[in-house]
Amino acid sequence: MFVTSLIVGFSGALMPGPLVTATIAGSAREGFWVGPALTLGHAIAEAAIVLALAFGLGKLFRNRWMAGAIGFLGGLFLLWMGYDIAQSVWTGSVTLALTPTGSASHSAWGPVVTGILVSIANPYWILWWATVGANYVLLGLKQGSLGLGAVYAGHILSDASWLILVAFVVASGRAFLNDTIYQGILLLCSLFLVALSLYFIRSGANFLRGKVVVNSQ
């Protein structure tokens, strides 16, 4: 269970998405430590959803109204994130210094909370766990709590390995960047988050209209 969960987890972790984008932007702004902090937040969110599925709440997550609401609210959250990054670039409040200036400063718990919110803001993350992930949880439960733990550990290890690697590469590359390139990277992250937010909002509307059917298998 651990190995298969690890492999399947890598297939999703390697795809670009809001969490990877947040890792790139955060590590560029504040350094390597943001990667592990975001990973911790993501791990908390995944632990919560695994436990929810273990207690039989998968049907709730497959409800189209729930998926639609997550799409709308998640899209708005990512839109705000994209705007916040773009505003920091526009006002010049971020530099290559490890500690950003002005409103860009965050508490140590900021990235952890962001990791949680970015995770649950993604309707497709919820739906993946409500369908594919739910099957893994059921298989794990057949082997008891150890089986469930193996499913979770394999999946989160794949996410953590990739996110921490991305954070390390970005933070290490800071020495080879100037402010123009650095702010350009942040701006690209901002644009990607805005585009993704619009996609999530549109997906939420499609879920609510019944144009997208959530497969319970």
Coordinates of N, CA and C in Angstrom, one line a residue:
M1 N 0.8 -1.2 0.0 CA 0.0 0.0 0.0 C 0.9 1.3 0.0
F2 N 2.0 1.2 0.8 CA 2.8 2.4 0.8 C 3.4 2.7 -0.5
V3 N 4.0 1.7 -1.2 CA 4.7 1.9 -2.5 C 3.7 2.4 -3.5
T4 N 2.5 1.7 -3.7 CA 1.6 2.2 -4.7 C 1.0 3.5 -4.4
S5 N 0.8 3.9 -3.1 CA 0.3 5.2 -2.8 C 1.4 6.2 -3.1
L6 N 2.7 5.9 -2.9 CA 3.8 6.8 -3.2 C 3.9 7.1 -4.7
I7 N 3.7 6.0 -5.5 CA 3.8 6.2 -7.0 C 2.7 7.0 -7.5
V8 N 1.5 6.7 -7.1 CA 0.3 7.4 -7.5 C 0.4 8.9 -7.0
G9 N 0.9 9.1 -5.8 CA 1.0 10.4 -5.3 C 2.0 11.2 -6.1
F10 N 3.1 10.6 -6.6 CA 4.1 11.4 -7.4 C 3.4 11.8 -8.7
S11 N 2.5 11.0 -9.3 CA 1.9 11.3 -10.6 C 1.1 12.6 -10.4
G12 N 0.5 12.8 -9.3 CA -0.2 14.1 -9.1 C 0.7 15.2 -8.6
A13 N 1.7 14.9 -7.8 CA 2.5 16.0 -7.2 C 3.4 16.6 -8.3
L14 N 3.8 15.9 -9.3 CA 4.6 16.5 -10.4 C 3.9 17.4 -11.3
M15 N 2.5 17.3 -11.3 CA 1.7 18.2 -12.1 C 1.7 19.6 -11.6
P16 N 1.9 20.7 -12.4 CA 1.8 22.0 -11.9 C 0.5 22.4 -11.4
G17 N 0.4 23.1 -10.3 CA -0.8 23.5 -9.7 C -0.6 24.6 -8.7
P18 N -1.7 25.0 -7.9 CA -1.5 26.1 -7.0 C -0.5 25.9 -5.9
L19 N -0.4 24.6 -5.4 CA 0.5 24.4 -4.3 C 2.0 24.5 -4.8
V20 N 2.3 24.0 -5.9 CA 3.6 24.1 -6.5 C 3.9 25.6 -6.8
T21 N 2.9 26.3 -7.3 CA 3.1 27.7 -7.6 C 3.4 28.5 -6.4
A22 N 2.6 28.2 -5.3 CA 2.8 28.9 -4.0 C 4.2 28.6 -3.4
T23 N 4.7 27.4 -3.7 CA 6.0 27.0 -3.2 C 7.1 27.8 -3.9
I24 N 6.9 27.9 -5.2 CA 7.9 28.7 -6.0 C 7.9 30.2 -5.6
A25 N 6.7 30.7 -5.5 CA 6.6 32.2 -5.1 C 7.1 32.4 -3.7
G26 N 6.7 31.5 -2.8 CA 7.1 31.7 -1.4 C 8.6 31.5 -1.2
S27 N 9.2 30.5 -1.8 CA 10.6 30.3 -1.7 C 11.4 31.4 -2.3
A28 N 10.9 31.9 -3.4 CA 11.6 33.1 -4.0 C 11.6 34.3 -3.1
R29 N 10.5 34.5 -2.4 CA 10.3 35.7 -1.6 C 11.0 35.6 -0.2
E30 N 10.9 34.4 0.4 CA 11.3 34.3 1.8 C 12.3 33.2 2.1
G31 N 12.7 32.4 1.1 CA 13.7 31.4 1.3 C 13.2 29.9 1.4
F32 N 14.1 29.0 1.6 CA 13.8 27.6 1.5 C 12.7 27.1 2.5
W33 N 12.8 27.7 3.7 CA 11.9 27.3 4.8 C 10.4 27.3 4.5
V34 N 10.0 28.1 3.5 CA 8.6 28.2 3.1 C 8.2 26.8 2.5
G35 N 9.0 26.1 1.8 CA 8.7 24.8 1.2 C 8.2 23.8 2.3
P36 N 9.0 23.5 3.3 CA 8.6 22.6 4.4 C 7.4 23.1 5.1
A37 N 7.2 24.4 5.3 CA 6.1 25.0 6.0 C 4.8 24.8 5.2
L38 N 4.9 25.0 3.9 CA 3.7 24.8 3.0 C 3.4 23.3 3.0
T39 N 4.4 22.4 3.0 CA 4.2 21.0 3.0 C 3.5 20.5 4.3
L40 N 3.9 21.1 5.4 CA 3.2 20.8 6.7 C 1.7 21.2 6.6
G41 N 1.4 22.3 6.1 CA 0.0 22.7 5.9 C -0.7 21.8 5.0
H42 N -0.1 21.4 3.9 CA -0.7 20.4 3.0 C -0.9 19.1 3.7
A43 N 0.1 18.7 4.5 CA -0.1 17.4 5.2 C -1.2 17.4 6.2
I44 N -1.4 18.5 6.8 CA -2.5 18.7 7.8 C -3.9 18.5 7.0
A45 N -4.0 19.2 5.9 CA -5.2 19.1 5.1 C -5.5 17.7 4.6
E46 N -4.4 17.0 4.2 CA -4.5 15.6 3.7 C -4.9 14.7 4.8
A47 N -4.3 14.9 6.0 CA -4.6 14.0 7.1 C -6.1 14.2 7.5
A48 N -6.6 15.4 7.4 CA -8.0 15.7 7.7 C -9.0 14.9 6.7
I49 N -8.6 15.0 5.4 CA -9.5 14.4 4.4 C -9.4 12.9 4.5
V50 N -8.2 12.3 4.8 CA -8.1 10.9 4.9 C -9.0 10.4 6.1
L51 N -8.9 11.1 7.2 CA -9.7 10.7 8.3 C -11.2 10.8 8.0
A52 N -11.6 11.9 7.3 CA -13.0 12.1 6.9 C -13.5 10.9 6.1
L53 N -12.6 10.5 5.1 CA -13.0 9.4 4.2 C -13.1 8.1 5.0
A54 N -12.2 7.9 6.0 CA -12.2 6.7 6.8 C -13.5 6.6 7.6
F55 N -14.0 7.8 7.9 CA -15.3 7.8 8.7 C -16.5 7.9 7.8
G56 N -16.3 7.7 6.5 CA -17.5 7.6 5.6 C -18.0 8.8 5.0
L57 N -17.2 9.9 4.9 CA -17.8 11.2 4.4 C -17.5 11.4 2.9
G58 N -17.0 10.3 2.2 CA -16.7 10.4 0.8 C -17.9 10.9 0.0
K59 N -19.1 10.4 0.3 CA -20.3 10.8 -0.5 C -20.5 12.3 -0.4
L60 N -20.2 12.9 0.7 CA -20.4 14.4 0.9 C -19.5 15.1 -0.1
F61 N -18.3 14.7 -0.2 CA -17.3 15.4 -1.1 C -17.6 15.2 -2.5
R62 N -18.4 14.1 -2.9 CA -18.8 13.9 -4.3 C -20.0 14.6 -4.6
N63 N -20.7 15.3 -3.7 CA -21.9 16.1 -4.0 C -21.5 17.3 -4.9
R64 N -22.3 17.5 -6.0 CA -22.0 18.5 -6.9 C -22.1 19.9 -6.3
W65 N -23.0 20.1 -5.3 CA -23.1 21.4 -4.7 C -21.9 21.7 -3.9
M66 N -21.4 20.6 -3.2 CA -20.1 20.8 -2.5 C -19.0 21.1 -3.4
A67 N -18.9 20.4 -4.5 CA -17.8 20.6 -5.5 C -17.9 22.0 -6.1
G68 N -19.2 22.4 -6.4 CA -19.4 23.8 -6.9 C -19.0 24.9 -6.0
A69 N -19.3 24.7 -4.7 CA -19.0 25.7 -3.7 C -17.5 25.8 -3.5
I70 N -16.8 24.6 -3.5 CA -15.3 24.6 -3.3 C -14.7 25.3 -4.5
G71 N -15.3 25.1 -5.7 CA -14.7 25.7 -6.9 C -14.8 27.2 -6.9
F72 N -15.9 27.7 -6.5 CA -16.1 29.2 -6.4 C -15.2 29.8 -5.3
L73 N -15.3 29.3 -4.1 CA -14.5 29.8 -3.0 C -13.0 29.6 -3.2
G74 N -12.7 28.5 -3.7 CA -11.3 28.2 -4.0 C -10.7 29.1 -5.1
G75 N -11.5 29.4 -6.1 CA -11.1 30.3 -7.2 C -10.9 31.7 -6.6
L76 N -11.8 32.1 -5.8 CA -11.7 33.5 -5.2 C -10.4 33.6 -4.4
F77 N -10.1 32.5 -3.6 CA -8.9 32.6 -2.8 C -7.7 32.6 -3.6
L78 N -7.6 31.8 -4.7 CA -6.4 31.9 -5.6 C -6.3 33.2 -6.3
L79 N -7.5 33.8 -6.6 CA -7.5 35.1 -7.3 C -6.9 36.1 -6.3
W80 N -7.2 36.1 -5.1 CA -6.6 37.0 -4.1 C -5.1 36.8 -4.0
M81 N -4.7 35.5 -3.9 CA -3.3 35.2 -3.9 C -2.5 35.8 -5.0
G82 N -3.1 35.6 -6.2 CA -2.4 36.1 -7.4 C -2.3 37.6 -7.4
Y83 N -3.4 38.3 -6.9 CA -3.4 39.7 -6.8 C -2.4 40.2 -5.8
D84 N -2.3 39.5 -4.7 CA -1.4 39.9 -3.6 C 0.1 39.8 -4.1
I85 N 0.4 38.8 -4.9 CA 1.8 38.7 -5.4 C 2.1 39.7 -6.4
A86 N 1.1 40.0 -7.3 CA 1.3 41.0 -8.4 C 1.4 42.4 -7.8
Q87 N 0.6 42.6 -6.7 CA 0.7 43.9 -6.0 C 2.1 44.1 -5.4
S88 N 2.7 43.1 -4.8 CA 4.0 43.1 -4.2 C 5.0 43.5 -5.3
V89 N 4.9 42.9 -6.4 CA 5.8 43.2 -7.5 C 5.7 44.6 -8.0
W90 N 4.4 45.0 -8.2 CA 4.1 46.3 -8.7 C 4.6 47.4 -7.8
T91 N 4.5 47.2 -6.5 CA 4.9 48.3 -5.5 C 6.4 48.2 -5.2
G92 N 7.0 47.1 -5.6 CA 8.4 46.9 -5.3 C 8.7 46.5 -3.9
S93 N 7.7 46.0 -3.2 CA 7.8 45.6 -1.8 C 8.6 44.3 -1.6
V94 N 8.9 43.6 -2.7 CA 9.7 42.4 -2.5 C 11.0 42.6 -3.2
T95 N 12.1 42.1 -2.6 CA 13.4 42.1 -3.2 C 14.1 40.8 -3.0
L96 N 15.3 40.6 -3.4 CA 16.0 39.4 -3.2 C 16.5 39.1 -1.8
A97 N 16.3 40.1 -0.9 CA 16.6 39.9 0.5 C 15.7 38.8 1.1
L98 N 16.3 37.9 1.9 CA 15.5 36.8 2.4 C 14.2 37.3 3.2
T99 N 14.3 38.4 3.8 CA 13.2 39.0 4.6 C 12.5 40.0 3.7
P100 N 11.3 39.8 3.2 CA 10.7 40.8 2.3 C 10.3 42.0 3.1
T101 N 10.1 43.1 2.4 CA 9.8 44.4 3.1 C 8.3 44.7 3.0
G102 N 7.8 45.5 3.9 CA 6.4 46.0 3.9 C 5.4 45.0 4.1
S103 N 4.3 45.0 3.3 CA 3.2 44.1 3.5 C 3.5 42.7 3.1
A104 N 4.6 42.5 2.4 CA 4.9 41.1 2.0 C 5.3 40.2 3.1
S105 N 5.6 40.8 4.3 CA 6.1 40.0 5.4 C 5.0 39.1 5.9
H106 N 5.4 37.9 6.4 CA 4.5 36.9 6.9 C 5.0 36.3 8.2
S107 N 4.1 35.8 9.1 CA 4.5 35.2 10.3 C 5.0 33.8 9.9
A108 N 5.7 33.1 10.9 CA 6.2 31.8 10.6 C 5.1 30.8 10.3
W109 N 3.9 31.1 10.8 CA 2.7 30.1 10.6 C 2.0 30.5 9.3
G110 N 2.3 31.6 8.7 CA 1.6 32.0 7.5 C 1.7 31.0 6.4
P111 N 2.9 30.4 6.0 CA 2.9 29.4 4.9 C 2.2 28.1 5.3
V112 N 2.2 27.8 6.6 CA 1.5 26.6 7.0 C 0.0 26.7 6.8
V113 N -0.6 27.9 7.2 CA -2.0 28.2 6.9 C -2.3 28.2 5.4
T114 N -1.3 28.8 4.7 CA -1.5 28.9 3.2 C -1.5 27.5 2.6
G115 N -0.6 26.6 3.1 CA -0.6 25.3 2.6 C -2.0 24.6 2.8
I116 N -2.6 24.8 3.9 CA -3.9 24.2 4.2 C -5.0 24.8 3.2
L117 N -5.0 26.2 3.1 CA -6.0 26.8 2.3 C -5.8 26.5 0.8
V118 N -4.6 26.5 0.4 CA -4.4 26.3 -1.1 C -4.8 24.8 -1.4
S119 N -4.6 23.9 -0.5 CA -5.0 22.5 -0.7 C -6.5 22.4 -0.8
I120 N -7.3 22.9 0.2 CA -8.7 22.8 0.2 C -9.4 23.7 -0.8
A121 N -8.6 24.7 -1.3 CA -9.2 25.6 -2.4 C -9.3 24.9 -3.7
N122 N -8.6 23.8 -3.9 CA -8.6 23.1 -5.2 C -9.7 22.1 -5.2
P123 N -10.8 22.3 -6.0 CA -11.9 21.3 -6.1 C -11.5 20.0 -6.6
Y124 N -10.4 20.0 -7.5 CA -10.0 18.7 -8.1 C -9.2 17.9 -7.1
W125 N -8.6 18.6 -6.1 CA -7.9 17.8 -5.0 C -8.9 17.1 -4.2
I126 N -10.0 17.8 -3.9 CA -11.1 17.3 -3.1 C -11.7 16.1 -3.8
L127 N -12.0 16.3 -5.1 CA -12.6 15.2 -5.9 C -11.7 14.0 -6.1
W128 N -10.4 14.3 -6.2 CA -9.4 13.2 -6.4 C -9.5 12.3 -5.1
W129 N -9.5 12.9 -4.0 CA -9.6 12.1 -2.7 C -10.9 11.5 -2.6
A130 N -12.0 12.1 -3.1 CA -13.3 11.5 -2.9 C -13.6 10.4 -3.8
T131 N -12.7 10.2 -4.8 CA -12.9 9.1 -5.8 C -11.7 8.1 -5.7
V132 N -10.6 8.5 -6.4 CA -9.4 7.7 -6.4 C -8.9 7.5 -5.0
G133 N -8.7 8.6 -4.2 CA -8.2 8.5 -2.9 C -9.1 7.7 -2.0
A134 N -10.4 7.8 -2.2 CA -11.3 7.0 -1.3 C -11.1 5.5 -1.5
N135 N -10.8 5.1 -2.7 CA -10.6 3.6 -2.9 C -9.3 3.2 -2.2
Y136 N -8.3 4.1 -2.2 CA -7.1 3.7 -1.5 C -7.3 3.7 0.0
V137 N -8.1 4.6 0.5 CA -8.5 4.5 1.9 C -9.2 3.3 2.3
L138 N -10.1 2.8 1.5 CA -10.8 1.6 1.7 C -9.9 0.4 1.7
L139 N -9.0 0.4 0.8 CA -8.0 -0.7 0.7 C -7.1 -0.7 1.9
G140 N -6.7 0.5 2.3 CA -5.9 0.6 3.5 C -6.6 0.1 4.8
L141 N -7.9 0.4 4.9 CA -8.7 0.1 6.1 C -8.8 -1.5 6.2
K142 N -8.7 -2.2 5.1 CA -8.8 -3.6 5.1 C -7.6 -4.2 5.9
Q143 N -6.5 -3.4 6.0 CA -5.4 -3.9 6.7 C -5.3 -3.2 8.1
G144 N -6.3 -2.5 8.5 CA -6.4 -1.8 9.8 C -5.7 -0.5 9.7
S145 N -5.5 0.0 10.9 CA -4.9 1.4 11.1 C -3.5 1.5 10.4
L146 N -2.8 0.4 10.5 CA -1.4 0.4 9.8 C -1.6 0.6 8.3
G147 N -2.6 -0.1 7.7 CA -2.8 0.1 6.3 C -3.2 1.5 5.9
L148 N -4.1 2.1 6.7 CA -4.5 3.5 6.5 C -3.3 4.4 6.6
G149 N -2.5 4.1 7.6 CA -1.3 5.0 7.8 C -0.3 4.8 6.7
A150 N -0.2 3.6 6.1 CA 0.7 3.4 5.0 C 0.2 4.2 3.8
V151 N -1.1 4.2 3.5 CA -1.6 5.0 2.4 C -1.3 6.5 2.6
Y152 N -1.5 7.0 3.8 CA -1.3 8.4 4.0 C 0.2 8.7 3.9
A153 N 1.0 7.9 4.5 CA 2.5 8.2 4.6 C 3.1 8.1 3.1
G154 N 2.6 7.2 2.3 CA 3.2 7.1 1.0 C 2.8 8.3 0.2
H155 N 1.5 8.7 0.3 CA 1.0 9.8 -0.5 C 1.7 11.1 -0.1
I156 N 1.8 11.4 1.2 CA 2.3 12.7 1.7 C 3.8 12.7 1.5
L157 N 4.5 11.6 1.5 CA 5.9 11.6 1.2 C 6.2 12.0 -0.2
S158 N 5.4 11.6 -1.2 CA 5.5 12.0 -2.6 C 5.4 13.5 -2.7
D159 N 4.4 14.0 -2.0 CA 4.2 15.5 -2.1 C 5.3 16.2 -1.4
A160 N 5.7 15.8 -0.2 CA 6.8 16.5 0.5 C 8.1 16.4 -0.3
S161 N 8.4 15.3 -0.8 CA 9.7 15.2 -1.6 C 9.8 16.2 -2.7
W162 N 8.7 16.3 -3.5 CA 8.6 17.2 -4.6 C 8.6 18.7 -4.2
L163 N 7.8 19.0 -3.3 CA 7.7 20.4 -2.8 C 9.0 20.9 -2.2
I164 N 9.6 20.1 -1.4 CA 10.8 20.5 -0.7 C 11.9 20.6 -1.7
L165 N 12.0 19.7 -2.7 CA 12.9 19.9 -3.8 C 12.8 21.1 -4.6
V166 N 11.5 21.5 -4.9 CA 11.2 22.7 -5.7 C 11.7 23.9 -4.8
A167 N 11.4 23.9 -3.5 CA 11.8 25.0 -2.7 C 13.3 25.1 -2.6
F168 N 14.0 24.0 -2.5 CA 15.5 24.0 -2.5 C 16.1 24.6 -3.8
V169 N 15.5 24.2 -4.9 CA 16.1 24.7 -6.2 C 15.8 26.2 -6.3
V170 N 14.6 26.6 -6.0 CA 14.3 28.0 -6.1 C 15.1 28.9 -5.2
A171 N 15.2 28.4 -3.9 CA 16.0 29.2 -2.9 C 17.4 29.2 -3.3
S172 N 18.0 28.1 -3.8 CA 19.4 28.1 -4.1 C 19.7 29.0 -5.3
G173 N 18.7 29.1 -6.2 CA 18.9 29.9 -7.4 C 18.8 31.4 -7.2
R174 N 18.4 31.8 -6.0 CA 18.4 33.2 -5.7 C 19.7 33.9 -5.8
A175 N 20.8 33.2 -5.6 CA 22.1 33.8 -5.7 C 22.5 34.1 -7.2
F176 N 21.8 33.5 -8.1 CA 22.0 33.8 -9.5 C 21.0 34.7 -10.2
L177 N 20.1 35.2 -9.4 CA 19.1 36.1 -9.9 C 19.3 37.5 -9.6
N178 N 18.8 38.4 -10.5 CA 18.7 39.8 -10.1 C 17.3 40.1 -9.8
D179 N 17.0 41.4 -9.4 CA 15.6 41.7 -9.0 C 14.7 41.6 -10.2
T180 N 15.1 41.9 -11.4 CA 14.2 41.9 -12.5 C 13.8 40.5 -12.8
I181 N 14.7 39.5 -12.8 CA 14.3 38.1 -13.1 C 13.5 37.6 -11.9
Y182 N 13.9 37.9 -10.7 CA 13.1 37.5 -9.5 C 11.7 38.0 -9.6
Q183 N 11.5 39.2 -9.8 CA 10.1 39.8 -9.9 C 9.4 39.2 -11.1
G184 N 10.1 38.9 -12.2 CA 9.4 38.3 -13.3 C 8.9 36.9 -13.0
I185 N 9.6 36.2 -12.2 CA 9.2 34.8 -11.8 C 7.9 35.0 -10.9
L186 N 7.9 35.9 -10.0 CA 6.8 36.2 -9.1 C 5.6 36.6 -10.0
L187 N 5.8 37.4 -11.0 CA 4.7 37.9 -11.8 C 4.1 36.7 -12.6
L188 N 4.9 35.8 -13.1 CA 4.4 34.6 -13.8 C 3.6 33.7 -12.9
C189 N 4.1 33.6 -11.6 CA 3.3 32.8 -10.7 C 2.0 33.5 -10.4
S190 N 2.0 34.8 -10.3 CA 0.7 35.5 -10.1 C -0.2 35.3 -11.2
L191 N 0.2 35.4 -12.5 CA -0.6 35.2 -13.6 C -1.2 33.8 -13.7
F192 N -0.3 32.8 -13.3 CA -0.8 31.4 -13.3 C -1.9 31.2 -12.3
L193 N -1.7 31.8 -11.1 CA -2.7 31.7 -10.1 C -4.0 32.3 -10.5
V194 N -4.0 33.5 -11.1 CA -5.2 34.1 -11.6 C -5.9 33.3 -12.7
A195 N -5.1 32.8 -13.6 CA -5.7 31.9 -14.7 C -6.3 30.7 -14.0
L196 N -5.6 30.1 -13.1 CA -6.2 28.9 -12.4 C -7.4 29.2 -11.6
S197 N -7.4 30.4 -11.0 CA -8.6 30.8 -10.2 C -9.9 30.9 -11.1
L198 N -9.7 31.5 -12.3 CA -10.8 31.6 -13.2 C -11.3 30.2 -13.7
Y199 N -10.3 29.3 -13.9 CA -10.7 27.9 -14.3 C -11.5 27.2 -13.1
F200 N -11.0 27.4 -11.9 CA -11.7 26.8 -10.8 C -13.2 27.4 -10.6
I201 N -13.3 28.7 -10.8 CA -14.6 29.4 -10.7 C -15.5 28.8 -11.8
R202 N -15.0 28.7 -13.0 CA -15.8 28.2 -14.1 C -16.2 26.7 -13.8
S203 N -15.2 25.9 -13.3 CA -15.5 24.6 -13.0 C -16.6 24.5 -11.9
G204 N -16.5 25.4 -10.9 CA -17.6 25.4 -9.9 C -18.9 25.7 -10.5
A205 N -19.0 26.6 -11.4 CA -20.3 26.9 -12.1 C -20.8 25.6 -12.8
N206 N -19.9 24.9 -13.5 CA -20.3 23.7 -14.2 C -20.7 22.6 -13.3
F207 N -20.1 22.5 -12.2 CA -20.6 21.5 -11.2 C -22.0 21.8 -10.7
L208 N -22.2 23.1 -10.4 CA -23.5 23.5 -9.9 C -24.6 23.3 -11.0
R209 N -24.3 23.5 -12.3 CA -25.2 23.4 -13.4 C -25.4 21.9 -13.7
G210 N -24.6 21.0 -13.2 CA -24.7 19.6 -13.5 C -24.0 19.3 -14.8
K211 N -23.2 20.2 -15.4 CA -22.5 19.9 -16.7 C -21.4 19.0 -16.5
V212 N -20.9 18.9 -15.2 CA -19.8 18.0 -14.9 C -20.3 17.0 -13.9
V213 N -20.3 15.7 -14.2 CA -20.8 14.7 -13.3 C -19.6 14.1 -12.6
V214 N -19.8 14.1 -11.3 CA -18.7 13.5 -10.4 C -18.9 12.0 -10.3
N215 N -18.0 11.2 -10.8 CA -18.0 9.8 -10.8 C -17.7 9.3 -9.4
S216 N -18.6 8.5 -8.9 CA -18.4 7.9 -7.5 C -17.5 6.7 -7.5
Q217 N -17.0 6.3 -8.6 CA -16.2 5.1 -8.7 C -14.7 5.5 -8.5

